[in-house]
Coordinates of C-alpha atoms and ligand atoms in Angstrom, one line a residue:
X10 CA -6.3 2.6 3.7
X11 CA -3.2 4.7 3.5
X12 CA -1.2 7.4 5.3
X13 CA -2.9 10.3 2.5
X14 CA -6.3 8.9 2.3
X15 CA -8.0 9.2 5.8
X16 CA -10.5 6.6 6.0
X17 CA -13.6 8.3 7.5
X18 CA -16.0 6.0 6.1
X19 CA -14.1 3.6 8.3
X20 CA -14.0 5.6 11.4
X21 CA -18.0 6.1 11.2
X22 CA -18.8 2.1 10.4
X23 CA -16.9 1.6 13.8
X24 CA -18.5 4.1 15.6
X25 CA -21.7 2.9 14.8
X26 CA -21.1 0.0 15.5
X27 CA -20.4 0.6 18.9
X28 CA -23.6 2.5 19.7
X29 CA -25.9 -0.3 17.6
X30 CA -24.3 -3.3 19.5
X31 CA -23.9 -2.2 22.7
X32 CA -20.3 -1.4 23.1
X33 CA -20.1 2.1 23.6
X34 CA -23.0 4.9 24.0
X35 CA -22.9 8.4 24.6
X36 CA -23.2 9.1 27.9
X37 CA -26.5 10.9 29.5
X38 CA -27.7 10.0 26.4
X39 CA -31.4 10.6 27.4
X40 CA -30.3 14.2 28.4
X41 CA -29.0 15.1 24.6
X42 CA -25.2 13.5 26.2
X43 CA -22.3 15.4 28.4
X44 CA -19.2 16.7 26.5
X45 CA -17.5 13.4 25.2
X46 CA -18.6 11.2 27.9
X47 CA -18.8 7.5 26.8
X48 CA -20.6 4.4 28.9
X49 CA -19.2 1.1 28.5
X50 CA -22.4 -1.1 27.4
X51 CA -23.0 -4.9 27.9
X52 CA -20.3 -5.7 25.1
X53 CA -18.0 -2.7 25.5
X54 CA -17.6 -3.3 29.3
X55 CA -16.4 -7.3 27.8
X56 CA -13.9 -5.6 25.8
X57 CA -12.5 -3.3 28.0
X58 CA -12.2 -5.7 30.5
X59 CA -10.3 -7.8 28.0
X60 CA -7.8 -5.3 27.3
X61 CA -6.8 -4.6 30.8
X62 CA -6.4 -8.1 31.4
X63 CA -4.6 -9.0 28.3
X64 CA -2.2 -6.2 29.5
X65 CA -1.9 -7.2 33.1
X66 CA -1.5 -10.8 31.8
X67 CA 1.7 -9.8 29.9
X68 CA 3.2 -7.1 32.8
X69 CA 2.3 -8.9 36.3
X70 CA 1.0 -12.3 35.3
X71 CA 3.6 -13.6 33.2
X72 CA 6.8 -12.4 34.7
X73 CA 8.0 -12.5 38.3
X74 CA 9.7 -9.3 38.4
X75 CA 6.4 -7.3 38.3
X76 CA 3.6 -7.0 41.4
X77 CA 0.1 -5.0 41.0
X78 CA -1.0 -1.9 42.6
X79 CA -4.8 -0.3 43.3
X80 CA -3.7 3.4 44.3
X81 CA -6.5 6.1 45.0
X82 CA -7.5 8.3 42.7
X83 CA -7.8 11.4 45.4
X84 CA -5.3 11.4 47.6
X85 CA -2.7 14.7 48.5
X86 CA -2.4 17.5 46.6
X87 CA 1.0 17.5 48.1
X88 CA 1.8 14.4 45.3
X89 CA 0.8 16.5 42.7
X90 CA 3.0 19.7 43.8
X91 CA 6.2 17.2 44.0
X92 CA 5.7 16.1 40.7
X93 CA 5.5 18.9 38.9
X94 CA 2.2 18.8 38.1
X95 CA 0.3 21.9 39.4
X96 CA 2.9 24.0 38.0
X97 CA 3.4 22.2 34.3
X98 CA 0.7 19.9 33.4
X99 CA -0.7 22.1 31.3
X100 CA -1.6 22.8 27.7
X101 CA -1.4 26.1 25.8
X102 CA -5.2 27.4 25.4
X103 CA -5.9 30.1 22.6
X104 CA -9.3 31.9 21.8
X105 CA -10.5 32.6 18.4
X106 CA -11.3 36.4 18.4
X107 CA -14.5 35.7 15.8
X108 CA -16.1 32.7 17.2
X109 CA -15.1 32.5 20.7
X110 CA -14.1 28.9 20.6
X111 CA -11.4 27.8 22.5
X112 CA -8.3 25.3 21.4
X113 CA -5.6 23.6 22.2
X114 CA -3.2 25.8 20.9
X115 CA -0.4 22.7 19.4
X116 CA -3.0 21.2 17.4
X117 CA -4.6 23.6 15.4
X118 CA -1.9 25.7 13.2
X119 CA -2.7 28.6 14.0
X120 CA -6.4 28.2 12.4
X121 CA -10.1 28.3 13.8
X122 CA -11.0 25.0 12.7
X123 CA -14.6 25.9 13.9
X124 CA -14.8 29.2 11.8
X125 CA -11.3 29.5 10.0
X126 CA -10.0 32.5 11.5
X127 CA -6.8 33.7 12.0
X128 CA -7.2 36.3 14.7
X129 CA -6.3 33.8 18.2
X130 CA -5.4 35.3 21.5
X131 CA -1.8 34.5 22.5
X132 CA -1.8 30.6 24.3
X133 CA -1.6 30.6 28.0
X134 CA -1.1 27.9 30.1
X135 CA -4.4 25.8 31.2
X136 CA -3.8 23.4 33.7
X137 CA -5.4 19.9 32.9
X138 CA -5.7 18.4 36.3
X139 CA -9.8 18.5 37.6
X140 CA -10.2 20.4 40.8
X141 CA -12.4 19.3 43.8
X142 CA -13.2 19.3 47.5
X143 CA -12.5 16.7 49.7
X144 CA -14.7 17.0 52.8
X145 CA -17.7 19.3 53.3
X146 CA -15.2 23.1 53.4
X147 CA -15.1 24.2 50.0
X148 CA -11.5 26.4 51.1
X149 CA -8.5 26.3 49.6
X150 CA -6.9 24.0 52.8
X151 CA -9.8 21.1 51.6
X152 CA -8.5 21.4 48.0
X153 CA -7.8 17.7 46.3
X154 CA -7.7 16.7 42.6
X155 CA -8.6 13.9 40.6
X156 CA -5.6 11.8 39.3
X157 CA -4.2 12.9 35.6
X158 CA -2.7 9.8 35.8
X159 CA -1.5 6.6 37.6
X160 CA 2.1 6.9 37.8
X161 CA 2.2 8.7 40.9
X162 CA 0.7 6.1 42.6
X163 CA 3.7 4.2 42.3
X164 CA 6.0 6.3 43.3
X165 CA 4.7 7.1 46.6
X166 CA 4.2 4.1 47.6
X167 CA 7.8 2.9 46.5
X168 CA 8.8 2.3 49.9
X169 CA 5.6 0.2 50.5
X170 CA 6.1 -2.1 47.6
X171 CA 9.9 -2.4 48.1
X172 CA 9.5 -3.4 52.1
X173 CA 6.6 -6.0 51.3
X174 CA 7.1 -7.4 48.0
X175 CA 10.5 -7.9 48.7
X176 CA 11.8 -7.5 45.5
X177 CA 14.8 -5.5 44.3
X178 CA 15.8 -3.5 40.8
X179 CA 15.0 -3.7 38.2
X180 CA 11.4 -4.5 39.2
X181 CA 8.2 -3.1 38.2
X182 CA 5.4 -1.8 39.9
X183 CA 1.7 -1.9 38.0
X184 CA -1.6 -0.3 37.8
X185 CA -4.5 -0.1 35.5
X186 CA -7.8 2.4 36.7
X187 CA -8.9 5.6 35.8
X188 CA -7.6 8.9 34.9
X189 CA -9.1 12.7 34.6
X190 CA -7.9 15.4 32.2
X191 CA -9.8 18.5 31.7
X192 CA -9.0 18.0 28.2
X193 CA -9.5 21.4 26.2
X194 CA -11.0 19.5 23.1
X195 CA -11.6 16.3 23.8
X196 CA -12.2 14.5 20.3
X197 CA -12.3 11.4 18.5
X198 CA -14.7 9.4 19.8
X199 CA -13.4 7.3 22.7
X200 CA -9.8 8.8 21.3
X201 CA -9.0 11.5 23.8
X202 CA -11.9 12.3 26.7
X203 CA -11.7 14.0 29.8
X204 CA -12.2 10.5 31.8
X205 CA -10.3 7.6 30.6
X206 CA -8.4 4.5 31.7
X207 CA -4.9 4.1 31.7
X208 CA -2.4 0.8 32.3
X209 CA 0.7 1.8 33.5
X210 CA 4.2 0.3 34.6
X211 CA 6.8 1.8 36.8
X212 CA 10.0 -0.4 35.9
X213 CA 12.7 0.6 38.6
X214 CA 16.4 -0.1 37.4
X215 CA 19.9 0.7 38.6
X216 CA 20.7 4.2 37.0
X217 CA 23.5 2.4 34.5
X218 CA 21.1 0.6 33.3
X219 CA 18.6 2.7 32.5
X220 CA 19.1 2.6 28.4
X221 CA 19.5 -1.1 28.2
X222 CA 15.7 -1.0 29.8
X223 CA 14.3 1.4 28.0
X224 CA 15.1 -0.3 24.9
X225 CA 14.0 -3.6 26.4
X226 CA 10.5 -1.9 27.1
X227 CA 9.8 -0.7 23.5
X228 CA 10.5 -4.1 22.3
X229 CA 8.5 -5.6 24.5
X230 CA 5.2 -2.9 24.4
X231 CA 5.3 -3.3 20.4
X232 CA 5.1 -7.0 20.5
X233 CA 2.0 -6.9 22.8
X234 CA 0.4 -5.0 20.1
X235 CA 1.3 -7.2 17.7
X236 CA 0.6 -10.6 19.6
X237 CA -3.4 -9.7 19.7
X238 CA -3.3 -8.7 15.9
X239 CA -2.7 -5.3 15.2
X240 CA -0.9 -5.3 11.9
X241 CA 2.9 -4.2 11.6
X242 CA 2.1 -2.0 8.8
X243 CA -0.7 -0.1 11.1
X244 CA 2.1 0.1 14.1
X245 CA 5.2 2.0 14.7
X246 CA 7.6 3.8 16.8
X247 CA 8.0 7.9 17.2
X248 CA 11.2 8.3 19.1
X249 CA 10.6 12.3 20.5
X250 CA 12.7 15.2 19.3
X251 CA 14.8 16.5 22.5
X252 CA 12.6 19.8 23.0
X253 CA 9.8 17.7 22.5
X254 CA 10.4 15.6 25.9
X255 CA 8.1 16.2 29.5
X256 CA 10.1 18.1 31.9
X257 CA 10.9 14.5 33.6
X258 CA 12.1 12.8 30.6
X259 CA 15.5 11.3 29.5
X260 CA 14.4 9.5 26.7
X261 CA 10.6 8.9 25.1
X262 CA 9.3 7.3 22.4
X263 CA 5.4 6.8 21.7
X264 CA 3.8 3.9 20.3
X265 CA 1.9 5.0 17.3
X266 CA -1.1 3.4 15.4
X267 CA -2.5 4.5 12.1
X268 CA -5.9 5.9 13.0
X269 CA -8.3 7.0 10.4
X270 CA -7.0 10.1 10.8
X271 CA -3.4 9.3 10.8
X272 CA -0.8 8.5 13.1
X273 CA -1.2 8.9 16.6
X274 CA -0.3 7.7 19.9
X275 CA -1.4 4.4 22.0
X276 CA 1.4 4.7 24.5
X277 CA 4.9 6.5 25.6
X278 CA 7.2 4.7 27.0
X279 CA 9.9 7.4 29.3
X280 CA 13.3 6.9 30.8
X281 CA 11.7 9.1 33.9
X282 CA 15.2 9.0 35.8
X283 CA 15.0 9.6 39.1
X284 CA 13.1 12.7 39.0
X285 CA 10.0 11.5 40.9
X286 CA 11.6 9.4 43.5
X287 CA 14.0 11.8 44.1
X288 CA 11.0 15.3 43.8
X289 CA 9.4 13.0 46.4
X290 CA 12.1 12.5 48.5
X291 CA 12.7 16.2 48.6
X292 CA 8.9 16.9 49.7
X293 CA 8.0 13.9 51.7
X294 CA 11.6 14.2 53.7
X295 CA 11.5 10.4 52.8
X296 CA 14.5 8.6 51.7
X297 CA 13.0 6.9 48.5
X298 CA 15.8 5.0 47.9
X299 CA 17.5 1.2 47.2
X300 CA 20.0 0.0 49.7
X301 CA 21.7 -3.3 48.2
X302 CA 22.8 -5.1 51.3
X303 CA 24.9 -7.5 48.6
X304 CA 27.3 -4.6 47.4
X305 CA 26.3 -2.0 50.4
X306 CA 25.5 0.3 47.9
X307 CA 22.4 2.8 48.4
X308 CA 20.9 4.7 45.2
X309 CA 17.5 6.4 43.5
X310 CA 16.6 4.0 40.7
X311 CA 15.8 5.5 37.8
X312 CA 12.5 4.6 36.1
X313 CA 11.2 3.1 32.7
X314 CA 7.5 3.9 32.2
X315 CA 5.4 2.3 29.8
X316 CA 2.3 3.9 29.7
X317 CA -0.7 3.3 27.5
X318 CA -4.4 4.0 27.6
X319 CA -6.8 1.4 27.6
X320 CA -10.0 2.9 26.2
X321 CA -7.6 4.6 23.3
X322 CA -6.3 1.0 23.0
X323 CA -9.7 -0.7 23.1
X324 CA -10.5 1.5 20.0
X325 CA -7.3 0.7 17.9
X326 CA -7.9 -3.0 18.3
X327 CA -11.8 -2.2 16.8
X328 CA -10.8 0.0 14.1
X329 CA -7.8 -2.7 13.3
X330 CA -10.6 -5.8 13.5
X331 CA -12.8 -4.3 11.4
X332 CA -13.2 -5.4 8.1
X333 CA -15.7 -6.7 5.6
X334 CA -16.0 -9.6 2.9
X335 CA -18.4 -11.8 1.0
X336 CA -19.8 -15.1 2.6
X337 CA -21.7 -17.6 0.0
X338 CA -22.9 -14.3 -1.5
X339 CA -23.6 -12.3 1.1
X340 CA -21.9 -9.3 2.4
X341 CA -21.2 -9.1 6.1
X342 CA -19.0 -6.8 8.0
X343 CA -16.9 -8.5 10.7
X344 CA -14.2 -8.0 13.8
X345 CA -11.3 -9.8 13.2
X346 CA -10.5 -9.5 17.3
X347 CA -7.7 -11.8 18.8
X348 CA -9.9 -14.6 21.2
X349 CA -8.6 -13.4 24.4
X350 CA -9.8 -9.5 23.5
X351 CA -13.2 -10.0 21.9
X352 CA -16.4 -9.7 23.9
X353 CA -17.8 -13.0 23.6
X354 CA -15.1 -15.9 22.6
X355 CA -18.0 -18.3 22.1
X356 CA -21.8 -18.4 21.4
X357 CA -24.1 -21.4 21.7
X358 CA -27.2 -21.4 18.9
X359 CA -29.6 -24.1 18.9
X360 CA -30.6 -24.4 15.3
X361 CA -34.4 -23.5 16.0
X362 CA -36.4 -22.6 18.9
X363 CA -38.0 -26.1 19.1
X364 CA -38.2 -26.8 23.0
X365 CA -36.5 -30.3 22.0
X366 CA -33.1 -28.3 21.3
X367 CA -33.5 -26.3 24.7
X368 CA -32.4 -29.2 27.7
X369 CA -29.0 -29.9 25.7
X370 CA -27.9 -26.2 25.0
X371 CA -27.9 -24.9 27.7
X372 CA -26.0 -28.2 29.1
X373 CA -23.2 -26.8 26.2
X374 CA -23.9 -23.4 27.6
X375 CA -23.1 -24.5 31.1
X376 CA -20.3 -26.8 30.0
X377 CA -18.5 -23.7 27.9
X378 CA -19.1 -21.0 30.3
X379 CA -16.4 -21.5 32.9
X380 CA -14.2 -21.3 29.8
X381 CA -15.0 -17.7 28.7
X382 CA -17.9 -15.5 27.9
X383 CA -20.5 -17.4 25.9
X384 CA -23.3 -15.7 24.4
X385 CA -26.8 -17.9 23.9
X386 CA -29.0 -17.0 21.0
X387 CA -32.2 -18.3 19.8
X388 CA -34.0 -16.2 17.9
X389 CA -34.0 -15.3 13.9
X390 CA -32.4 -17.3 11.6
X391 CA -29.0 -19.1 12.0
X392 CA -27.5 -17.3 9.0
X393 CA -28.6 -14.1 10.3
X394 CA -27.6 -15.4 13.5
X395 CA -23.9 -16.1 12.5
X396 CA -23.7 -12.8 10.8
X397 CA -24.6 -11.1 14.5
X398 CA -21.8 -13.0 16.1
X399 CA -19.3 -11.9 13.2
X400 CA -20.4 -8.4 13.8
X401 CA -18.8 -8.3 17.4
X402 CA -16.1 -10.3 16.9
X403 CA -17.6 -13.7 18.3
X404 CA -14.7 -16.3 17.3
X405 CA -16.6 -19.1 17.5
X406 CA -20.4 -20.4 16.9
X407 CA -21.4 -23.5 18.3
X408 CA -24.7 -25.1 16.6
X409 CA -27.0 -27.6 18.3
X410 CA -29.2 -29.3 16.1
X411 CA -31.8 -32.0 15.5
X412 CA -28.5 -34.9 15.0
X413 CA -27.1 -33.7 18.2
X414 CA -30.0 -35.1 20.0
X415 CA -28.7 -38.4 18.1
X416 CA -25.1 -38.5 17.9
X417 CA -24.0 -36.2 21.2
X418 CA -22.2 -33.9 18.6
X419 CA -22.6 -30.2 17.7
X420 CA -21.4 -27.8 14.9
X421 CA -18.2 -25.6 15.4
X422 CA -17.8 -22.4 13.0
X423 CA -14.9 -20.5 12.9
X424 CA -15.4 -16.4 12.8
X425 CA -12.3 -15.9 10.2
X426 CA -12.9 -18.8 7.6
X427 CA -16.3 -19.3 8.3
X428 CA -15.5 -23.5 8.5
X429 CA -17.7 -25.8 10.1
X430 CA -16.5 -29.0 11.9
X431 CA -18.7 -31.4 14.2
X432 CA -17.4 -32.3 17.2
X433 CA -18.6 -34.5 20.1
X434 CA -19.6 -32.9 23.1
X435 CA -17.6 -35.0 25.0
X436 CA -14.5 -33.2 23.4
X437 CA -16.2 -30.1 22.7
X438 CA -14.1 -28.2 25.8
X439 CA -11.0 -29.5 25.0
X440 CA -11.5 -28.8 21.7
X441 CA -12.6 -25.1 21.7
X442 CA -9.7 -24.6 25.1
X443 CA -7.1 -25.6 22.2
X444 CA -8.5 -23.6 19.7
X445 CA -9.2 -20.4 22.3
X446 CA -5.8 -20.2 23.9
X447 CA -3.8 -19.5 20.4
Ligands
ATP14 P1 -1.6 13.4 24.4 O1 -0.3 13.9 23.8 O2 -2.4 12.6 23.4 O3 -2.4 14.4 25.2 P2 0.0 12.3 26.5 O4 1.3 12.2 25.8 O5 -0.2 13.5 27.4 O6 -1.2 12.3 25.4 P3 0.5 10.4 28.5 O7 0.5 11.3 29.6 O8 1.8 9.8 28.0 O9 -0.3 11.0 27.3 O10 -0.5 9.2 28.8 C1 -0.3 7.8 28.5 C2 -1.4 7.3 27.7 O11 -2.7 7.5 28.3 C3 -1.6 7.9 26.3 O12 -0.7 7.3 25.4 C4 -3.0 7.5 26.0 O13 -3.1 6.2 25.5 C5 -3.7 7.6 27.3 N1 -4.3 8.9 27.4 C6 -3.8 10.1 27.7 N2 -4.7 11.1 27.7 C7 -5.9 10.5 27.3 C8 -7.2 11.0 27.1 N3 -7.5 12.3 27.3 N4 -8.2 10.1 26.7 C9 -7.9 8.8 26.5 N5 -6.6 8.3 26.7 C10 -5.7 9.1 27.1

């Protein structure tokens, strides 16, 4: 694929995928679906799961300058008014005159892309945040709204985290959970919807060294994208044009990944400055503030934000995995995933469903499952069987068979070269921890 040749074909194989193995269906789907809504199914929910946890691994797990956070999704509207977003989280809505649709304004070129007409009302600002009721008034004193995103979560409790996790700047505060956006055309499959997941990092640093972190973060966001195997050549950085940067923003640059459709974001990662502590300071009357009793210095931190979405991610990773070859004649279409992000890292398949074969899989079941998710297969052919495994990403097969009954040893097949080794069952964990944590 390249930058002038979109590959649709591509986009649709994946798509299809998803629905035909259980990774991502159309929501209400009984009910003819609900306006780009997705459900996670038995695989997809794997995935998902994978991603989050591959990110918090590298943010919280493996640093110690990092702690986690669980924030509600409805809480004040106050938050929202501090931080700008009731007045400016919006995006610029046109009409077409002919058709009636509506768009987002920045994405179209002044077009219809439904009917092709020119004739668009002027863009007025829609604001993206969903509105609710908490508690049984519906009045405007009972108004609440879901999250648009996590961030602010983290900046409120600031003085919580600071006071209990005793840790001082530069540290980080995380979160991974849900967002809402009343998204005026959501699109792209699992791309852009109105409900999504996001995994974001506050990084609080001294104000002088705000630039030195920023940098740091981009270095470190694009080799976590790299690490679990999406190609250089598919990944880059968009630093953003000065009138292009969010009312809070210093500095931004998005992570970019070459979607069928072109390039488009994963993640932005902002030099926030001390807007939000400090527009939360002025509503709150809260001094959100650092006081280092070392130098007796007091100051607002200034904030690096690394902020990525982990649906949107989930899908980069499946449209980068995909890919198809030959195998002793046979075409099969397969997901190259990284171990640690596909669904299943290992599936037991006794070579026939002969009840002899049952007693000692599913004591290799048992004795692989407390090392990842292990699917257990018996039916159709173990070609055909393979192929299924391939298909969602499965690294590695492990085939009992008549021998093992003999010699205490089973087959090992690797997903990418398709190579079988025996191994005893006695080292069969070992052997397949080794191979797993690459
Ligand atoms: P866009 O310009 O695409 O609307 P944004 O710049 O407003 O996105 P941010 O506010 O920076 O997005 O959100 C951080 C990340 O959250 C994005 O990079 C993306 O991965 C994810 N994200 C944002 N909106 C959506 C959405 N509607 N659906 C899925 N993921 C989203």
């Amino acid at each position: 694929m390249t930058e002038d040749a979109p590959d649709h074909e591509l986009m649709e194989r994946v798509v299809n995928l998803c629905k035909r193995r259980g990774l991502v269906f159309p929501s209400a789907e009984i009910y003819g679906g609900f306006r780009s809504t997705y459900d996670y199914g038995p695989l997809g929910v794997l995935m998902l799961r994978n991603v989050k946890d591959a990110w918090w691994r590298s943010m919280v797990q493996l640093r110690d300058d990092v702690v986690g956070l669980d924030a509600a999704i409805l809480s004040s509207p106050k938050i929202w008014e501090a931080s700008g977003h009731l007045a400016n989280f919006t995006d610029p809505l046109v009409d077409c005159r002919s058709c009636h649709e509506r768009w987002r304004a920045d994405k179209i070129e002044g077009r219809c892309p439904n009917c092709g007409s020119t004739d668009l009302t002027e863009p007025r600002a829609f604001n993206l945040m969903f509105k609710t009721y908490a508690g049984p008034v519906e009045e405007d004193a009972t108004v609440a709204y879901l999250r648009p995103e996590t961030a602010q979560g983290m900046f409120v409790n600031f003085l919580n985290v600071l006071q209990t996790s005793r840790k001082k700047p530069p540290f980080g505060i995380a979160q991974v959970g849900k967002s809402f956006r009343n998204e005026i055309t959501p699109q792209n499959f699992v791309f852009r919807t109105r409900e999504f997941e996001q995994m974001e990092m506050e990084y609080f640093v001294p104000p002088d060294e705000a630039d030195k972190w920023f940098e740091y973060w981009l270095d470190e966001r694009m080799r976590w994208y790299l690490d679990l195997g999406i190609p250089a050549e598919r990944l880059r950085l968009r630093h953003h044009e000065a009138g292009e940067l969010s009312h809070y923003s210093a500095a931004t640059a998005d992570v970019e990944f070459l979607f069928p459709w072109g390039w488009d974001e994963l993640e932005g990662i902002a030099n926030r400055t001390d807007y939000d502590l400090k527009a939360h300071a002025e509503h709150s009357g809260e001094k959100l503030e650092y006081f280092d009793q070392a130098t007796g210095e007091r100051y607002v931190p200034y904030v690096i934000e690394p902020a990525a979405g982990a649906t949107r991610t989930m899908m980069a990773f499946l449209i980068a995995a995909y890919g198809e070859d030959e195998v002793g004649g046979e075409k099969r279409s397969v997901l190259h995933l990284h171990p640690r992000l596909a669904p299943h890292q290992m599936a037991v398949l006794p070579l026939s469903k002969n009840d002899a074969l049952v007693p000692l899989s599913r004591e290799v079941l048992a004795l692989l499952q407390p090392l990842g998710m292990c699917d257990f297969d018996v039916t159709q052919s173990i070609g055909r069987r393979y192929r299924r495994q391939d298909e969602v990403g499965t690294p590695y097969c492990v085939t009992v068979d008549f021998d093992s009954l003999e010699d205490r040893a089973v087959t090992v097949r690797d997903r990418d070269t398709t190579e079988q080794a025996r191994v005893p069952i006695d080292r069969l964990a070992e052997e397949l921890r080794g191979r797993l944590a690459r």
